[in-house]
Amino acid sequence: MDWAILAPLVIVTGALVIIGLERVAPYDRGQRFLRRGLFMDLVLYGLIQSYLLALVIRALIGWIDARTGASSHGLVSGWPIALQVGFFVVTHDLYIYGFHRLQHRNRYLWRLHEAHHSATQIDWIAGSRSHALEILINQSIEFGAMILLGADPDVVLIKGAISAVWGMWIHANVGVRTGWLQHVINGPEMHRWHHARKYIGDGQNYGTKLAIWDWLFGTAYLPPEKPDGYGLADPFPSGFLAQQAYAFRRHDAPPARSTAA
Ligand SMILES: [Zn+2]
Ligand SMILES: [Zn+2]
């Protein structure tokens, strides 16, 4: 199996299936496919920013590896592929839960996360809207851990595809009710509430792939009703470059608390 070909195929197929489900069983019926910001989220964030950052992150990890020789120890290289994938999916998911929660508490880290919450219509590609520095931090840790611990190159491709498809799924405008599964695996039921304009308590649903962290650490929120709107209460620029620059403005207000969840 050539994962260099299979991984992009899985991502494209996943996108098409999720888009199809959005048409067949929408979570919010009034939401359109051709929405405001679709081009920016898909092309500027989803394709161009992702591609350019992948080059930077690959060079950065290569540079670290050349100086430390970390990957040559092959700490996980003897493990079966499935175990390597499972290990990195779970450990990275726990890291991202903690970092994400911190971003909603710390005013400087919130600056890097605000763009992700600026979309007012949440769909399959809305999640790609993330500040370049936020991606740089999170994906350097995600891929750095795999490469420096000596994971099989296929594991890097498989994990990348899982992250891409799961990222689309949790934001999807799909009205699913997964019952008890939502206590284990994360999906749109909980993550769409994370994007609700109304801030609930100290914030909710920080998990990405697994919902267990939220139930375990007391941040789960899953009411029977749906959010009455998404995005930030504060005005936020609509252009790609303006959104990147906005993270560096002076801002004295507390983080997410005053704006969105
Ligand atoms: Zn968030
Ligand atoms: Zn999100």
Tab-separated table of C-alpha atoms and ligand atoms in Angstrom:
chain	number	residue	atom	x	y	z
A	1	MET	CA	0.000	0.000	0.000
A	2	ASP	CA	1.456	3.328	-1.060
A	3	TRP	CA	0.265	5.786	1.555
A	4	ALA	CA	1.803	8.711	-0.355
A	5	ILE	CA	-1.056	8.181	-2.838
A	6	LEU	CA	-3.622	6.708	-0.478
A	7	ALA	CA	-3.467	9.458	2.167
A	8	PRO	CA	-4.524	12.314	-0.169
A	9	LEU	CA	-7.200	10.006	-1.617
A	10	VAL	CA	-8.574	9.336	1.875
A	11	ILE	CA	-8.688	13.091	2.563
A	12	VAL	CA	-10.502	13.931	-0.699
A	13	THR	CA	-12.940	11.017	-0.304
A	14	GLY	CA	-13.562	11.991	3.315
A	15	ALA	CA	-14.284	15.576	2.250
A	16	LEU	CA	-16.749	14.441	-0.436
A	17	VAL	CA	-18.569	12.072	1.936
A	18	ILE	CA	-18.844	14.783	4.615
A	19	ILE	CA	-20.073	17.367	2.071
A	20	GLY	CA	-22.663	14.803	0.898
A	21	LEU	CA	-23.815	14.181	4.491
A	22	GLU	CA	-24.138	17.947	5.023
A	23	ARG	CA	-26.573	18.074	2.092
A	24	VAL	CA	-28.538	14.994	3.166
A	25	ALA	CA	-28.748	15.596	6.920
A	26	PRO	CA	-27.760	19.163	7.870
A	27	TYR	CA	-27.339	20.199	11.514
A	28	ASP	CA	-28.339	23.782	10.712
A	29	ARG	CA	-30.762	23.764	7.815
A	30	GLY	CA	-30.319	27.412	6.823
A	31	GLN	CA	-26.591	27.044	6.130
A	32	ARG	CA	-25.414	27.121	2.507
A	33	PHE	CA	-22.471	25.363	0.836
A	34	LEU	CA	-21.421	28.569	-0.938
A	35	ARG	CA	-21.032	30.678	2.168
A	36	ARG	CA	-19.042	33.794	2.971
A	37	GLY	CA	-15.373	32.936	3.575
A	38	LEU	CA	-15.526	29.560	1.781
A	39	PHE	CA	-12.782	30.473	-0.706
A	40	MET	CA	-10.525	31.781	2.055
A	41	ASP	CA	-11.018	28.718	4.260
A	42	LEU	CA	-10.570	26.225	1.434
A	43	VAL	CA	-7.899	27.794	-0.768
A	44	LEU	CA	-5.955	30.268	1.385
A	45	TYR	CA	-6.040	28.426	4.717
A	46	GLY	CA	-6.785	24.837	3.654
A	47	LEU	CA	-4.470	24.522	0.657
A	48	ILE	CA	-1.903	27.327	0.402
A	49	GLN	CA	-1.185	27.965	4.106
A	50	SER	CA	-1.193	24.218	4.848
A	51	TYR	CA	1.238	23.511	2.013
A	52	LEU	CA	3.658	26.319	2.879
A	53	LEU	CA	3.633	25.481	6.594
A	54	ALA	CA	4.232	21.814	5.822
A	55	LEU	CA	7.464	22.842	4.068
A	56	VAL	CA	8.533	24.995	7.022
A	57	ILE	CA	7.644	22.330	9.608
A	58	ARG	CA	9.416	19.598	7.640
A	59	ALA	CA	12.562	21.754	7.431
A	60	LEU	CA	12.372	22.603	11.141
A	61	ILE	CA	12.015	18.952	12.216
A	62	GLY	CA	14.776	17.930	9.799
A	63	TRP	CA	17.037	20.576	11.306
A	64	ILE	CA	16.334	19.352	14.868
A	65	ASP	CA	16.853	15.737	13.818
A	66	ALA	CA	20.153	16.535	12.085
A	67	ARG	CA	21.452	18.129	15.287
A	68	THR	CA	20.144	15.594	17.784
A	69	GLY	CA	20.079	12.377	15.768
A	70	ALA	CA	16.829	11.588	17.620
A	71	SER	CA	15.145	9.541	14.885
A	72	SER	CA	18.175	7.257	14.542
A	73	HIS	CA	17.350	5.726	17.962
A	74	GLY	CA	14.099	4.430	16.418
A	75	LEU	CA	12.307	4.426	19.773
A	76	VAL	CA	8.973	3.337	18.286
A	77	SER	CA	10.138	1.943	14.963
A	78	GLY	CA	9.842	-1.677	16.128
A	79	TRP	CA	6.161	-1.288	17.016
A	80	PRO	CA	3.428	-2.488	14.637
A	81	ILE	CA	2.143	0.319	12.383
A	82	ALA	CA	-1.346	0.242	13.924
A	83	LEU	CA	0.107	0.626	17.437
A	84	GLN	CA	2.273	3.551	16.327
A	85	VAL	CA	-0.759	5.270	14.748
A	86	GLY	CA	-2.910	4.637	17.848
A	87	PHE	CA	-0.185	5.863	20.182
A	88	PHE	CA	0.376	9.136	18.320
A	89	VAL	CA	-3.355	9.762	17.776
A	90	VAL	CA	-4.115	9.417	21.508
A	91	THR	CA	-1.064	11.219	22.926
A	92	HIS	CA	-1.316	14.114	20.465
A	93	ASP	CA	-5.030	14.386	21.147
A	94	LEU	CA	-4.382	14.731	24.879
A	95	TYR	CA	-1.736	17.385	24.202
A	96	ILE	CA	-4.072	19.320	21.893
A	97	TYR	CA	-6.868	19.167	24.498
A	98	GLY	CA	-4.587	20.767	27.081
A	99	PHE	CA	-3.103	23.364	24.743
A	100	HIS	CA	-6.515	24.263	23.316
A	101	ARG	CA	-7.937	24.747	26.818
A	102	LEU	CA	-4.978	26.945	27.689
A	103	GLN	CA	-5.572	29.031	24.557
A	104	HIS	CA	-9.007	29.865	25.894
A	105	ARG	CA	-7.524	30.958	29.248
A	106	ASN	CA	-4.364	32.834	28.277
A	107	ARG	CA	-4.769	36.186	26.570
A	108	TYR	CA	-1.664	35.810	24.380
A	109	LEU	CA	-2.434	32.270	23.256
A	110	TRP	CA	-6.027	33.304	22.576
A	111	ARG	CA	-4.693	35.808	20.030
A	112	LEU	CA	-3.473	32.826	17.967
A	113	HIS	CA	-6.741	30.924	18.342
A	114	GLU	CA	-9.214	33.734	17.718
A	115	ALA	CA	-9.194	33.336	13.925
A	116	HIS	CA	-10.394	29.742	14.302
A	117	HIS	CA	-13.460	31.031	16.127
A	118	SER	CA	-14.211	33.851	13.706
A	119	ALA	CA	-16.262	31.770	11.248
A	120	THR	CA	-19.963	32.470	11.648
A	121	GLN	CA	-20.993	29.435	9.616
A	122	ILE	CA	-19.400	26.164	10.679
A	123	ASP	CA	-19.019	23.483	8.043
A	124	TRP	CA	-16.630	20.831	6.662
A	125	ILE	CA	-13.864	23.331	5.834
A	126	ALA	CA	-14.432	25.998	8.519
A	127	GLY	CA	-11.930	24.267	10.809
A	128	SER	CA	-9.054	24.932	8.431
A	129	ARG	CA	-9.212	28.574	9.494
A	130	SER	CA	-6.404	28.604	12.022
A	131	HIS	CA	-3.667	31.186	12.470
A	132	ALA	CA	-0.325	30.249	10.867
A	133	LEU	CA	1.490	30.386	14.224
A	134	GLU	CA	-1.081	28.128	15.862
A	135	ILE	CA	-0.580	25.548	13.104
A	136	LEU	CA	3.182	25.956	13.298
A	137	ILE	CA	3.180	25.166	17.036
A	138	ASN	CA	0.686	22.303	16.942
A	139	GLN	CA	1.870	20.539	13.808
A	140	SER	CA	5.550	20.868	14.725
A	141	ILE	CA	4.719	19.012	17.944
A	142	GLU	CA	2.414	16.543	16.138
A	143	PHE	CA	4.814	15.618	13.345
A	144	GLY	CA	7.980	16.300	15.323
A	145	ALA	CA	7.007	13.655	17.905
A	146	MET	CA	6.424	11.051	15.203
A	147	ILE	CA	9.543	11.749	13.173
A	148	LEU	CA	11.948	12.256	16.083
A	149	LEU	CA	10.759	9.093	17.850
A	150	GLY	CA	11.426	7.155	14.650
A	151	ALA	CA	7.875	6.408	13.492
A	152	ASP	CA	7.455	4.634	10.172
A	153	PRO	CA	7.014	7.163	7.302
A	154	ASP	CA	3.600	5.584	6.605
A	155	VAL	CA	2.525	6.455	10.157
A	156	VAL	CA	3.181	10.130	9.436
A	157	LEU	CA	1.006	9.961	6.302
A	158	ILE	CA	-1.771	7.944	7.978
A	159	LYS	CA	-1.853	10.218	11.023
A	160	GLY	CA	-1.909	13.280	8.725
A	161	ALA	CA	-4.909	11.872	6.839
A	162	ILE	CA	-6.745	10.986	10.077
A	163	SER	CA	-6.174	14.512	11.422
A	164	ALA	CA	-7.416	16.114	8.194
A	165	VAL	CA	-10.591	14.009	7.933
A	166	TRP	CA	-11.377	14.236	11.643
A	167	GLY	CA	-10.870	17.994	11.552
A	168	MET	CA	-13.461	18.235	8.777
A	169	TRP	CA	-15.842	15.874	10.590
A	170	ILE	CA	-16.028	17.669	13.951
A	171	HIS	CA	-16.896	20.963	12.224
A	172	ALA	CA	-19.297	19.398	9.695
A	173	ASN	CA	-22.809	20.730	9.418
A	174	VAL	CA	-24.134	17.216	9.914
A	175	GLY	CA	-26.974	16.473	12.309
A	176	VAL	CA	-25.825	13.227	13.868
A	177	ARG	CA	-26.788	11.726	17.189
A	178	THR	CA	-24.130	9.213	18.073
A	179	GLY	CA	-25.442	8.483	21.574
A	180	TRP	CA	-22.901	6.914	23.922
A	181	LEU	CA	-20.216	7.186	21.203
A	182	GLN	CA	-20.121	10.945	21.812
A	183	HIS	CA	-18.620	10.114	25.201
A	184	VAL	CA	-15.672	8.505	23.422
A	185	ILE	CA	-15.279	9.901	19.913
A	186	ASN	CA	-15.675	13.580	19.200
A	187	GLY	CA	-17.964	14.857	16.468
A	188	PRO	CA	-20.055	17.815	15.323
A	189	GLU	CA	-22.550	17.378	18.185
A	190	MET	CA	-20.016	18.648	20.676
A	191	HIS	CA	-17.552	20.650	18.582
A	192	ARG	CA	-20.231	22.869	17.018
A	193	TRP	CA	-21.095	23.911	20.587
A	194	HIS	CA	-17.427	24.818	21.047
A	195	HIS	CA	-17.918	27.396	18.286
A	196	ALA	CA	-21.149	28.780	19.771
A	197	ARG	CA	-21.165	32.570	20.065
A	198	LYS	CA	-22.562	32.301	23.576
A	199	TYR	CA	-19.873	31.398	26.076
A	200	ILE	CA	-20.986	28.698	28.494
A	201	GLY	CA	-19.325	28.664	31.923
A	202	ASP	CA	-15.555	28.384	31.576
A	203	GLY	CA	-15.846	27.142	28.005
A	204	GLN	CA	-16.637	23.701	26.742
A	205	ASN	CA	-15.692	20.838	24.445
A	206	TYR	CA	-11.988	21.366	23.850
A	207	GLY	CA	-11.416	17.852	22.501
A	208	THR	CA	-10.568	17.156	18.872
A	209	LYS	CA	-10.641	13.458	18.043
A	210	LEU	CA	-11.590	11.994	21.393
A	211	ALA	CA	-14.371	13.307	23.602
A	212	ILE	CA	-13.115	11.393	26.632
A	213	TRP	CA	-10.881	14.256	27.773
A	214	ASP	CA	-13.835	16.622	28.065
A	215	TRP	CA	-15.935	14.113	30.028
A	216	LEU	CA	-12.934	13.203	32.181
A	217	PHE	CA	-11.848	16.746	32.981
A	218	GLY	CA	-15.305	18.302	33.354
A	219	THR	CA	-15.474	20.444	30.222
A	220	ALA	CA	-18.074	18.442	28.266
A	221	TYR	CA	-21.259	20.222	27.207
A	222	LEU	CA	-23.947	18.454	25.230
A	223	PRO	CA	-27.418	19.951	25.661
A	224	PRO	CA	-30.370	18.732	23.573
A	225	GLU	CA	-30.764	22.093	21.824
A	226	LYS	CA	-28.529	23.687	19.169
A	227	PRO	CA	-26.428	26.872	19.408
A	228	ASP	CA	-28.221	29.988	18.186
A	229	GLY	CA	-25.160	31.349	16.421
A	230	TYR	CA	-21.430	30.865	15.888
A	231	GLY	CA	-18.362	33.069	15.879
A	232	LEU	CA	-17.055	35.942	17.940
A	233	ALA	CA	-19.026	38.638	19.684
A	234	ASP	CA	-16.280	41.160	18.804
A	235	PRO	CA	-15.747	42.356	15.220
A	236	PHE	CA	-13.032	40.389	13.415
A	237	PRO	CA	-11.385	41.134	10.032
A	238	SER	CA	-12.634	39.038	7.124
A	239	GLY	CA	-9.461	38.939	4.957
A	240	PHE	CA	-6.750	36.287	5.230
A	241	LEU	CA	-3.794	38.647	5.743
A	242	ALA	CA	-5.781	40.930	8.047
A	243	GLN	CA	-6.660	37.893	10.195
A	244	GLN	CA	-2.999	36.890	10.415
A	245	ALA	CA	-1.995	40.424	11.404
A	246	TYR	CA	-4.860	40.801	13.898
A	247	ALA	CA	-3.167	38.355	16.264
A	248	PHE	CA	-0.392	40.889	16.889
A	249	ARG	CA	-2.544	43.893	17.716
A	250	ARG	CA	-2.575	45.453	21.146
A	251	HIS	CA	-5.519	44.137	23.083
A	252	ASP	CA	-6.131	44.642	26.763
A	253	ALA	CA	-9.363	42.715	27.121
A	254	PRO	CA	-9.275	39.273	28.704
A	255	PRO	CA	-9.216	36.301	26.331
A	256	ALA	CA	-12.083	34.216	25.077
A	257	ARG	CA	-14.192	34.858	28.143
A	258	SER	CA	-15.525	38.137	26.772
A	259	THR	CA	-16.030	36.891	23.257
A	260	ALA	CA	-16.754	33.331	22.224
A	261	ALA	CA	-16.357	29.764	23.269
B	1	ZN	ZN	-11.358	26.883	20.670
B	2	ZN	ZN	-13.052	24.166	15.705
